[in-house]
CSV table of C-alpha atoms in Angstrom, one decimal:
chain,number,residue,atom,x,y,z
A,1,UNK,CA,216.8,-173.1,-11.1
A,2,UNK,CA,213.8,-174.7,-9.1
A,3,UNK,CA,213.0,-173.7,-5.7
A,4,UNK,CA,211.0,-176.0,-3.3
A,5,UNK,CA,209.0,-174.0,-0.6
A,6,UNK,CA,207.3,-176.0,2.0
A,7,UNK,CA,207.4,-179.0,0.3
A,8,UNK,CA,205.9,-178.0,-3.3
A,9,UNK,CA,208.1,-176.7,-6.5
A,10,UNK,CA,207.3,-173.7,-7.7
A,11,UNK,CA,208.7,-172.6,-11.2
A,12,UNK,CA,211.6,-170.4,-11.2
A,13,UNK,CA,214.5,-169.3,-13.6
A,14,UNK,CA,216.4,-165.9,-14.2
A,15,UNK,CA,214.7,-163.5,-16.4
A,16,UNK,CA,216.3,-160.9,-18.7
A,17,UNK,CA,213.1,-158.6,-18.8
A,18,UNK,CA,213.9,-155.3,-18.7
A,19,UNK,CA,217.5,-156.3,-17.8
A,20,UNK,CA,215.7,-156.6,-13.9
A,21,UNK,CA,213.1,-158.9,-13.5
A,22,UNK,CA,213.7,-162.3,-11.8
A,23,UNK,CA,212.1,-166.0,-11.9
A,24,UNK,CA,209.1,-166.1,-9.6
A,25,UNK,CA,209.3,-168.2,-6.6
A,26,UNK,CA,207.5,-165.5,-4.4
A,27,UNK,CA,205.1,-168.2,-2.9
A,28,UNK,CA,201.8,-169.2,-2.5
A,29,UNK,CA,200.3,-170.5,1.0
A,30,UNK,CA,200.5,-174.6,0.5
A,31,UNK,CA,198.7,-177.5,2.0
A,32,UNK,CA,201.7,-177.7,4.7
A,33,UNK,CA,200.6,-174.2,5.7
A,34,UNK,CA,198.1,-174.5,8.7
A,35,UNK,CA,195.5,-171.6,8.2
A,36,UNK,CA,194.5,-170.8,11.6
A,37,UNK,CA,192.2,-168.0,12.8
A,38,UNK,CA,191.9,-164.6,11.5
A,39,UNK,CA,193.0,-162.1,14.3
A,40,UNK,CA,192.9,-162.1,18.0
A,41,UNK,CA,195.7,-164.0,19.3
A,42,UNK,CA,198.6,-162.7,17.8
A,43,UNK,CA,200.9,-160.2,18.9
A,44,UNK,CA,199.7,-157.9,16.3
A,45,UNK,CA,196.2,-157.7,17.9
A,46,UNK,CA,198.2,-155.7,20.9
A,47,UNK,CA,198.1,-152.2,20.4
A,48,UNK,CA,200.3,-150.9,17.8
A,49,UNK,CA,201.9,-154.3,16.7
A,50,UNK,CA,202.6,-155.9,20.3
A,51,UNK,CA,203.8,-154.7,23.6
A,52,UNK,CA,206.9,-156.8,23.2
A,53,UNK,CA,208.0,-155.6,19.8
A,54,UNK,CA,211.9,-154.6,20.0
A,55,UNK,CA,211.2,-152.1,16.9
A,56,UNK,CA,212.3,-148.6,17.4
A,57,UNK,CA,209.2,-146.0,17.3
A,58,UNK,CA,210.4,-145.1,13.8
A,59,UNK,CA,212.7,-145.9,11.3
A,60,UNK,CA,212.9,-143.2,8.5
A,61,UNK,CA,213.8,-139.5,9.3
A,62,UNK,CA,210.9,-137.4,7.7
A,63,UNK,CA,211.2,-133.1,7.3
A,64,UNK,CA,208.7,-130.8,8.8
A,65,UNK,CA,206.4,-130.1,6.1
A,66,UNK,CA,203.8,-127.5,7.6
A,67,UNK,CA,201.4,-125.8,5.5
A,68,UNK,CA,202.5,-128.1,2.7
A,69,UNK,CA,199.8,-130.0,0.5
A,70,UNK,CA,200.5,-133.0,-1.1
A,71,UNK,CA,198.3,-135.2,-3.8
A,72,UNK,CA,198.5,-138.9,-4.0
A,73,UNK,CA,196.7,-140.8,-7.0
A,74,UNK,CA,196.1,-144.5,-7.3
A,75,UNK,CA,193.4,-146.7,-8.5
A,76,UNK,CA,192.8,-148.1,-4.9
A,77,UNK,CA,189.1,-148.2,-3.9
A,78,UNK,CA,186.9,-149.3,-1.4
A,79,UNK,CA,188.5,-151.1,2.1
A,80,UNK,CA,192.3,-150.9,0.4
A,81,UNK,CA,191.9,-147.0,-0.2
A,82,UNK,CA,190.6,-146.7,3.3
A,83,UNK,CA,193.7,-148.8,4.5
A,84,UNK,CA,196.3,-146.7,2.4
A,85,UNK,CA,194.7,-143.6,3.9
A,86,UNK,CA,196.1,-144.7,7.5
A,87,UNK,CA,199.4,-144.6,6.2
A,88,UNK,CA,199.1,-141.3,4.7
A,89,UNK,CA,197.4,-139.9,8.0
A,90,UNK,CA,200.4,-141.1,10.0
A,91,UNK,CA,202.5,-139.3,7.3
A,92,UNK,CA,200.4,-136.1,8.1
A,93,UNK,CA,201.0,-136.3,11.9
A,94,UNK,CA,204.6,-136.6,11.6
A,95,UNK,CA,205.4,-133.8,8.8
A,96,UNK,CA,202.4,-131.6,9.3
A,97,UNK,CA,201.5,-131.9,5.6
A,98,UNK,CA,198.2,-132.0,4.2
A,99,UNK,CA,197.8,-135.1,2.3
A,100,UNK,CA,194.7,-135.5,-0.5
A,101,UNK,CA,193.9,-139.2,-2.1
A,102,UNK,CA,193.4,-138.5,-5.6
A,103,UNK,CA,191.3,-141.7,-7.0
A,104,UNK,CA,192.8,-142.4,-10.3
A,105,UNK,CA,191.1,-144.7,-13.1
A,106,UNK,CA,192.8,-147.0,-15.3
A,107,UNK,CA,194.7,-146.8,-17.6
A,108,UNK,CA,196.3,-144.4,-14.5
A,109,UNK,CA,198.9,-143.2,-17.3
A,110,UNK,CA,196.0,-141.8,-19.3
A,111,UNK,CA,194.7,-140.4,-16.3
A,112,UNK,CA,197.9,-138.8,-15.2
A,113,UNK,CA,198.3,-137.5,-18.5
A,114,UNK,CA,195.0,-135.3,-18.4
A,115,UNK,CA,196.3,-134.0,-15.1
A,116,UNK,CA,199.6,-133.0,-16.3
A,117,UNK,CA,198.2,-131.4,-19.5
A,118,UNK,CA,195.9,-129.3,-17.1
A,119,UNK,CA,199.0,-128.2,-15.1
A,120,UNK,CA,197.6,-130.4,-11.9
A,121,UNK,CA,199.4,-133.3,-11.8
A,122,UNK,CA,199.6,-135.5,-8.2
A,123,UNK,CA,202.7,-135.1,-6.4
A,124,UNK,CA,203.0,-138.8,-6.2
A,125,UNK,CA,201.2,-141.6,-8.4
A,126,UNK,CA,200.9,-145.5,-7.5
A,127,UNK,CA,201.6,-147.1,-10.6
A,128,UNK,CA,200.2,-150.8,-11.0
A,129,UNK,CA,202.1,-151.6,-14.2
A,130,UNK,CA,206.1,-151.7,-14.7
A,131,UNK,CA,205.0,-150.6,-18.2
A,132,UNK,CA,203.2,-147.7,-16.9
A,133,UNK,CA,206.4,-146.5,-14.9
A,134,UNK,CA,208.5,-146.9,-17.8
A,135,UNK,CA,206.2,-144.6,-19.7
A,136,UNK,CA,206.0,-141.9,-16.8
A,137,UNK,CA,209.9,-141.9,-17.3
A,138,UNK,CA,209.9,-142.0,-21.1
A,139,UNK,CA,207.2,-139.0,-21.0
A,140,UNK,CA,209.8,-137.1,-18.3
A,141,UNK,CA,206.8,-137.0,-15.9
A,142,UNK,CA,208.4,-139.0,-13.0
A,143,UNK,CA,211.5,-137.4,-11.0
A,144,UNK,CA,214.3,-139.3,-9.9
A,145,UNK,CA,214.2,-141.0,-6.0
A,146,UNK,CA,215.9,-138.8,-3.4
A,147,UNK,CA,218.9,-139.8,-1.2
A,148,UNK,CA,216.3,-140.5,1.4
A,149,UNK,CA,214.2,-143.0,-0.5
A,150,UNK,CA,217.1,-144.5,-2.0
A,151,UNK,CA,218.6,-145.3,1.7
A,152,UNK,CA,215.5,-146.9,2.5
A,153,UNK,CA,215.6,-149.0,-0.5
A,154,UNK,CA,218.8,-150.2,0.2
A,155,UNK,CA,218.2,-150.8,3.8
A,156,UNK,CA,214.7,-152.5,3.6
A,157,UNK,CA,214.6,-153.8,0.0
A,158,UNK,CA,216.5,-156.8,-2.0
A,159,UNK,CA,218.1,-155.9,-4.9
A,160,UNK,CA,215.4,-157.5,-7.4
A,161,UNK,CA,212.4,-155.2,-6.0
A,162,UNK,CA,214.6,-152.2,-6.0
A,163,UNK,CA,215.7,-152.8,-9.7
A,164,UNK,CA,212.0,-153.1,-10.6
A,165,UNK,CA,211.8,-149.2,-9.9
A,166,UNK,CA,214.5,-148.1,-12.0
A,167,UNK,CA,214.9,-147.1,-15.3
A,168,UNK,CA,218.0,-147.5,-17.8
A,169,UNK,CA,219.8,-147.4,-14.1
A,170,UNK,CA,218.2,-144.7,-12.6
A,171,UNK,CA,215.9,-145.0,-9.4
A,172,UNK,CA,212.2,-143.8,-9.8
A,173,UNK,CA,210.0,-146.2,-8.1
A,174,UNK,CA,209.4,-147.4,-4.8
A,175,UNK,CA,207.3,-150.9,-4.8
A,176,UNK,CA,205.3,-150.1,-1.9
A,177,UNK,CA,202.8,-153.0,-2.3
A,178,UNK,CA,203.2,-156.5,-3.6
A,179,UNK,CA,201.0,-159.5,-4.7
A,180,UNK,CA,201.0,-162.9,-4.9
A,181,UNK,CA,198.6,-163.5,-8.0
A,182,UNK,CA,198.6,-167.6,-8.0
A,183,UNK,CA,196.2,-168.5,-5.1
A,184,UNK,CA,192.6,-169.8,-5.1
A,185,UNK,CA,190.4,-168.9,-2.4
A,186,UNK,CA,187.8,-171.1,-1.5
A,187,UNK,CA,184.4,-171.5,0.9
A,188,UNK,CA,185.4,-173.7,3.5
A,189,UNK,CA,181.9,-174.7,4.1
A,190,UNK,CA,181.2,-175.6,0.5
A,191,UNK,CA,184.1,-177.8,-0.1
A,192,UNK,CA,183.0,-179.9,3.3
A,193,UNK,CA,179.5,-180.2,1.9
A,194,UNK,CA,180.9,-181.2,-1.4
A,195,UNK,CA,183.5,-183.8,0.2
A,196,UNK,CA,186.1,-181.9,-1.9
A,197,UNK,CA,190.1,-181.7,-1.4
A,198,UNK,CA,192.2,-179.0,-2.3
A,199,UNK,CA,193.3,-180.0,-5.8
A,200,UNK,CA,197.1,-179.6,-6.7
A,201,UNK,CA,197.1,-180.1,-10.8
A,202,UNK,CA,194.9,-178.7,-13.6
A,203,UNK,CA,193.0,-181.9,-13.9
A,204,UNK,CA,192.0,-182.4,-10.4
A,205,UNK,CA,191.0,-178.5,-10.1
A,206,UNK,CA,188.8,-179.7,-12.9
A,207,UNK,CA,187.3,-182.7,-11.2
A,208,UNK,CA,187.1,-180.5,-8.0
A,209,UNK,CA,184.7,-178.3,-10.1
A,210,UNK,CA,182.5,-181.0,-11.3
A,211,UNK,CA,182.2,-182.4,-7.5
A,212,UNK,CA,181.0,-179.2,-6.3
A,213,UNK,CA,179.1,-178.1,-9.2
A,214,UNK,CA,177.2,-181.7,-8.3
A,215,UNK,CA,176.9,-180.6,-4.6
A,216,UNK,CA,174.5,-177.9,-6.1
A,217,UNK,CA,176.9,-174.9,-5.8
A,218,UNK,CA,178.5,-173.6,-8.9
A,219,UNK,CA,182.3,-173.7,-8.3
A,220,UNK,CA,183.9,-170.9,-9.5
A,221,UNK,CA,183.7,-167.4,-9.8
A,222,UNK,CA,185.5,-165.2,-12.4
A,223,UNK,CA,185.1,-161.6,-12.2
A,224,UNK,CA,185.5,-160.7,-16.1
A,225,UNK,CA,184.3,-157.2,-15.8
A,226,UNK,CA,188.0,-156.4,-15.0
A,227,UNK,CA,190.1,-157.8,-18.0
A,228,UNK,CA,193.1,-157.9,-15.4
A,229,UNK,CA,191.6,-160.7,-13.6
A,230,UNK,CA,191.4,-163.0,-16.8
A,231,UNK,CA,195.0,-161.9,-18.0
A,232,UNK,CA,196.2,-163.5,-14.5
A,233,UNK,CA,194.3,-166.8,-15.5
A,234,UNK,CA,196.2,-167.0,-18.5
A,235,UNK,CA,199.6,-166.3,-17.0
A,236,UNK,CA,199.4,-168.6,-14.5
A,237,UNK,CA,198.3,-171.2,-16.9
A,238,UNK,CA,201.1,-170.2,-19.6
A,239,UNK,CA,204.2,-170.1,-17.0
A,240,UNK,CA,203.2,-173.5,-15.9
A,241,UNK,CA,202.7,-175.2,-18.9
A,242,UNK,CA,205.0,-173.4,-21.2
A,243,UNK,CA,207.6,-172.6,-18.9
A,244,UNK,CA,209.6,-169.6,-17.7
A,245,UNK,CA,211.8,-168.8,-21.0
A,246,UNK,CA,208.8,-169.0,-23.2
A,247,UNK,CA,207.0,-166.8,-20.3
A,248,UNK,CA,209.6,-164.2,-20.8
A,249,UNK,CA,209.9,-164.1,-24.4
A,250,UNK,CA,206.1,-163.4,-24.6
A,251,UNK,CA,206.3,-160.7,-22.1
A,252,UNK,CA,208.8,-159.0,-24.4
A,253,UNK,CA,206.9,-160.0,-27.5
A,254,UNK,CA,209.7,-161.8,-28.6
A,255,UNK,CA,207.5,-164.7,-29.5
A,256,UNK,CA,204.0,-164.0,-31.1
A,257,UNK,CA,200.8,-164.3,-30.1
A,258,UNK,CA,200.4,-166.7,-32.4
A,259,UNK,CA,202.8,-169.2,-31.3
A,260,UNK,CA,201.8,-172.7,-30.6
A,261,UNK,CA,202.4,-172.3,-27.0
A,262,UNK,CA,199.7,-169.7,-26.8
A,263,UNK,CA,197.4,-171.9,-28.4
A,264,UNK,CA,198.0,-174.7,-25.9
A,265,UNK,CA,197.2,-172.4,-22.9
A,266,UNK,CA,194.3,-171.2,-24.3
A,267,UNK,CA,192.8,-174.7,-25.4
A,268,UNK,CA,194.1,-175.3,-21.3
A,269,UNK,CA,191.9,-172.3,-20.5
A,270,UNK,CA,188.7,-173.0,-22.0
A,271,UNK,CA,188.6,-176.3,-20.5
A,272,UNK,CA,187.0,-174.4,-17.7
A,273,UNK,CA,185.6,-171.5,-19.3
A,274,UNK,CA,183.8,-173.5,-22.2
A,275,UNK,CA,182.0,-175.1,-19.5
A,276,UNK,CA,179.4,-172.1,-18.3
A,277,UNK,CA,177.8,-174.3,-16.0
A,278,UNK,CA,180.9,-174.3,-14.1
A,279,UNK,CA,180.9,-170.4,-13.7
A,280,UNK,CA,178.9,-168.7,-11.7
A,281,UNK,CA,176.4,-166.5,-14.1
A,282,UNK,CA,177.9,-168.5,-16.7
A,283,UNK,CA,180.3,-166.4,-19.4
A,284,UNK,CA,178.0,-163.6,-19.6
A,285,UNK,CA,177.3,-163.1,-16.0
A,286,UNK,CA,180.9,-163.3,-15.2
A,287,UNK,CA,181.8,-160.5,-17.9
A,288,UNK,CA,179.4,-158.4,-15.5
A,289,UNK,CA,181.2,-158.9,-12.0
A,290,UNK,CA,183.9,-156.6,-11.1
A,291,UNK,CA,187.1,-158.3,-8.9
A,292,UNK,CA,185.3,-157.3,-5.4
A,293,UNK,CA,182.0,-159.1,-6.2
A,294,UNK,CA,183.5,-161.8,-7.5
A,295,UNK,CA,185.5,-162.4,-4.1
A,296,UNK,CA,182.4,-161.3,-2.1
A,297,UNK,CA,179.7,-163.5,-3.8
A,298,UNK,CA,182.2,-166.9,-2.8
A,299,UNK,CA,181.5,-165.9,1.0
A,300,UNK,CA,178.0,-164.8,1.4
A,301,UNK,CA,174.9,-166.7,1.0
A,302,UNK,CA,175.2,-169.3,3.8
A,303,UNK,CA,175.4,-172.7,2.4
A,304,UNK,CA,174.9,-172.0,-1.1
A,305,UNK,CA,176.6,-168.8,-2.2
A,306,UNK,CA,176.7,-168.0,-5.8
A,307,UNK,CA,180.4,-169.9,-6.2
A,308,UNK,CA,182.4,-172.3,-4.2
A,309,UNK,CA,186.0,-170.9,-5.1
A,310,UNK,CA,187.5,-167.8,-6.8
A,311,UNK,CA,191.2,-167.4,-8.2
A,312,UNK,CA,192.2,-164.0,-6.8
A,313,UNK,CA,195.6,-162.8,-5.5
A,314,UNK,CA,196.2,-162.4,-1.8
A,315,UNK,CA,194.6,-158.7,-1.7
A,316,UNK,CA,191.5,-160.3,-1.8
A,317,UNK,CA,191.6,-161.4,1.9
A,318,UNK,CA,190.1,-157.6,2.5
A,319,UNK,CA,187.2,-158.5,0.3
A,320,UNK,CA,186.7,-161.7,2.1
A,321,UNK,CA,186.6,-159.9,5.2
A,322,UNK,CA,184.0,-157.4,3.8
A,323,UNK,CA,182.1,-160.4,3.5
A,324,UNK,CA,181.8,-161.6,6.9
A,325,UNK,CA,184.0,-164.7,6.3
A,326,UNK,CA,187.1,-165.3,8.7
A,327,UNK,CA,190.4,-166.2,6.8
A,328,UNK,CA,191.4,-169.6,7.8
A,329,UNK,CA,188.6,-170.9,8.6
A,330,UNK,CA,185.8,-170.0,6.7
A,331,UNK,CA,187.8,-168.8,3.9
A,332,UNK,CA,190.9,-171.0,2.8
A,333,UNK,CA,193.4,-171.0,-0.2
A,334,UNK,CA,195.3,-173.2,-2.2
A,335,UNK,CA,198.3,-172.7,-4.8
A,336,UNK,CA,197.0,-172.0,-8.2
A,337,UNK,CA,197.1,-175.9,-9.7
A,338,UNK,CA,200.1,-177.0,-11.6
A,339,UNK,CA,199.5,-177.4,-15.5
A,340,UNK,CA,202.8,-178.6,-16.0
A,341,UNK,CA,205.1,-180.3,-14.0
A,342,UNK,CA,205.1,-177.4,-11.1
A,343,UNK,CA,202.7,-175.1,-9.7
A,344,UNK,CA,203.0,-171.4,-11.2
A,345,UNK,CA,203.3,-167.9,-9.1
A,346,UNK,CA,203.2,-164.8,-10.3
A,347,UNK,CA,203.6,-161.5,-8.6
A,348,UNK,CA,202.3,-158.1,-9.2
A,349,UNK,CA,202.9,-154.6,-7.4
A,350,UNK,CA,202.4,-151.2,-7.2
A,351,UNK,CA,205.3,-148.5,-7.4
A,352,UNK,CA,205.4,-145.1,-5.8
A,353,UNK,CA,206.8,-142.5,-8.3
A,354,UNK,CA,207.2,-138.9,-7.6
A,355,UNK,CA,205.7,-136.7,-10.1
A,356,UNK,CA,206.6,-133.1,-9.0
A,357,UNK,CA,210.0,-131.8,-7.5
A,358,UNK,CA,208.5,-131.1,-4.2
A,359,UNK,CA,209.6,-131.4,-0.9
A,360,UNK,CA,206.8,-133.4,0.4
A,361,UNK,CA,206.6,-135.7,-2.8
A,362,UNK,CA,209.9,-136.9,-1.8
A,363,UNK,CA,209.5,-137.3,1.6
A,364,UNK,CA,206.5,-139.3,1.4
A,365,UNK,CA,208.7,-141.6,-1.3
A,366,UNK,CA,210.8,-141.9,1.6
A,367,UNK,CA,208.1,-142.7,4.0
A,368,UNK,CA,206.6,-145.3,1.8
A,369,UNK,CA,209.8,-147.2,1.2
A,370,UNK,CA,210.1,-147.5,4.9
A,371,UNK,CA,209.2,-150.2,7.5
A,372,UNK,CA,207.0,-147.7,9.4
A,373,UNK,CA,204.7,-147.0,6.6
A,374,UNK,CA,204.4,-150.7,5.3
A,375,UNK,CA,203.7,-152.2,8.9
A,376,UNK,CA,200.4,-149.7,9.2
A,377,UNK,CA,198.8,-151.0,6.4
A,378,UNK,CA,200.1,-154.6,7.0
A,379,UNK,CA,198.1,-154.5,10.2
A,380,UNK,CA,194.9,-153.5,8.6
A,381,UNK,CA,195.0,-156.7,6.3
A,382,UNK,CA,195.0,-157.5,2.5
A,383,UNK,CA,198.5,-156.3,2.1
A,384,UNK,CA,201.9,-157.8,1.4
A,385,UNK,CA,205.1,-155.9,1.4
A,386,UNK,CA,208.4,-156.5,-0.4
A,387,UNK,CA,210.0,-154.6,2.5
A,388,UNK,CA,211.9,-157.6,4.2
A,389,UNK,CA,212.7,-155.5,7.3
A,390,UNK,CA,208.5,-155.4,8.0
A,391,UNK,CA,207.8,-157.6,11.6
A,392,UNK,CA,205.7,-160.9,10.8
A,393,UNK,CA,203.7,-159.7,13.4
A,394,UNK,CA,202.3,-156.7,11.9
A,395,UNK,CA,200.4,-159.2,9.8
A,396,UNK,CA,196.8,-160.0,11.0
A,397,UNK,CA,196.7,-163.7,10.6
A,398,UNK,CA,198.8,-166.8,9.6
A,399,UNK,CA,197.6,-167.0,6.1
A,400,UNK,CA,199.1,-163.4,5.3
A,401,UNK,CA,202.5,-163.9,7.7
A,402,UNK,CA,203.1,-167.2,5.6
A,403,UNK,CA,202.4,-165.4,2.2
A,404,UNK,CA,204.6,-162.6,3.2
A,405,UNK,CA,207.6,-164.9,4.4
A,406,UNK,CA,207.5,-166.9,1.3
A,407,UNK,CA,207.6,-163.7,-1.0
A,408,UNK,CA,210.6,-162.3,1.4
A,409,UNK,CA,212.3,-165.8,1.4
A,410,UNK,CA,212.4,-165.6,-2.3
A,411,UNK,CA,215.0,-162.7,-2.4
A,412,UNK,CA,215.5,-161.9,-6.1
A,413,UNK,CA,213.8,-164.8,-7.5
A,414,UNK,CA,210.6,-163.6,-8.8
A,415,UNK,CA,209.0,-163.5,-11.9
A,416,UNK,CA,206.4,-160.2,-12.5
A,417,UNK,CA,203.0,-160.2,-13.9
A,418,UNK,CA,203.2,-160.4,-17.7
A,419,UNK,CA,200.6,-158.1,-18.7
A,420,UNK,CA,202.3,-155.4,-16.4
A,421,UNK,CA,205.5,-155.6,-18.2
A,422,UNK,CA,203.7,-154.8,-21.4
A,423,UNK,CA,202.7,-151.3,-23.0
A,424,UNK,CA,199.8,-150.3,-21.1
A,425,UNK,CA,197.9,-150.0,-24.2
A,426,UNK,CA,198.0,-153.6,-24.6
A,427,UNK,CA,198.3,-155.2,-21.2
A,428,UNK,CA,196.7,-152.5,-19.1
A,429,UNK,CA,193.7,-150.8,-20.7
A,430,UNK,CA,190.1,-151.7,-20.2
A,431,UNK,CA,188.0,-152.5,-23.3
A,432,UNK,CA,191.4,-152.7,-25.4
A,433,UNK,CA,194.3,-155.1,-25.9
A,434,UNK,CA,194.7,-158.0,-23.9
A,435,UNK,CA,191.9,-157.3,-21.7
A,436,UNK,CA,189.4,-157.2,-24.4
A,437,UNK,CA,190.6,-160.1,-26.1
A,438,UNK,CA,190.4,-162.5,-23.0
A,439,UNK,CA,186.9,-160.9,-22.3
A,440,UNK,CA,186.1,-161.6,-26.1
A,441,UNK,CA,187.7,-165.3,-25.4
A,442,UNK,CA,185.9,-165.9,-22.3
A,443,UNK,CA,182.4,-165.4,-24.3
A,444,UNK,CA,183.7,-167.7,-27.1
A,445,UNK,CA,186.5,-170.3,-26.0
A,446,UNK,CA,186.1,-172.3,-28.9
A,447,UNK,CA,187.9,-169.5,-31.2
A,448,UNK,CA,191.7,-169.9,-30.0
A,449,UNK,CA,192.7,-169.3,-33.4
A,450,UNK,CA,190.4,-166.2,-33.6
A,451,UNK,CA,191.9,-165.2,-29.7
A,452,UNK,CA,195.7,-165.4,-30.9
A,453,UNK,CA,195.2,-163.3,-33.9
A,454,UNK,CA,193.6,-160.7,-32.2
A,455,UNK,CA,196.2,-160.7,-29.3
A,456,UNK,CA,198.9,-160.5,-31.8
A,457,UNK,CA,197.6,-157.8,-33.7
A,458,UNK,CA,197.1,-155.5,-30.8
A,459,UNK,CA,199.9,-156.4,-29.1
A,460,UNK,CA,202.2,-155.7,-32.6
A,461,UNK,CA,200.6,-151.9,-32.4
A,462,UNK,CA,201.4,-151.3,-28.8
A,463,UNK,CA,205.2,-152.7,-29.2
A,464,UNK,CA,205.5,-150.5,-31.9
A,465,UNK,CA,204.1,-147.8,-30.6
């Protein structure tokens, strides 16, 4: 199917990945969306969500857990971790439990394996890949979700998002956080000074990059030190160019990475990556830049920042704010440009999974599936929830409200991040698999065939393991 949102088409088609994944129509903010101020005049600024809110004080029943200690592991850092801690603080107040955040490292499955082998698993883990959730179930680490968590899912989530947290029909995960991974954030001052306009196609994107370069600012920031950012580049180009059916096939390794469609996508990607002058620091410099810095360096430095735009998911809003830029005025966004007929949109997410049989673990899972928890982090910014009951006023600015609305309006029609669907050894491990292969390709974008062969060799090993 094809779905039109705000006057722009985005790719959509039913997917059979693990029998549950749906075609992506979780939407980008488009040119028709008015990007207004960061905060200060919305209902969300009135205390705890606005004095005019009609929502009940609580939407989930939580048990008393006085004296119980709960550990929660996630790979989140910086402001994202701080914002999630606000959610855990509220859980503590309501239950009497003591909750400790445990910083995890990628790949999180390896991190959890070490903890479990040592006899000290965290009670709950936030898993950023579908493949990681499946592995946790296969290794018998994950515990089925309890009745209250399932009730919250049934009340607050569409079937597609609930199904993503299930394995073989059993509910394990609660998708607490979602992400639109098909957005380009740009420095409005840089665009105005260069006389550049928001591009709608890949060809226009390259032209815009050349225009910004001619104005004296390097156009594109790439956080190449984090290999997952490079997989997002590939996936958006591939989905738009090759189409949903091929995307699904490649995600399941039903076609090989040596397929001509992969060569076409890599060749397209090389149109940007093969021009070092268009990338901040060139390829070598980009490979030293981690994701947060790739965002902040786009919005610091006055009229001459290190880059004019950065391809990044909606959660980059946290980093934009850290850089002192106002979302909607200093920092604006446009959808990833159409490479084929339509603009691609890829979505991701983090699923909460219980790893112990404790009462506290199940209570926290239910809380994370509730509207209460989602609205706390929504107010903090840099967060989008797949929970359809979240009040739009909870989001701090119109940009995030529009992204969240489009995600919910998409219903069960969305396509999940390809690398996150794959075995973690291929799609989610620093220095290995797809992450490493695309980092190597960033260094040498002329070697399309070599990149394909490396990708296929690593994928074949991972899917057989």
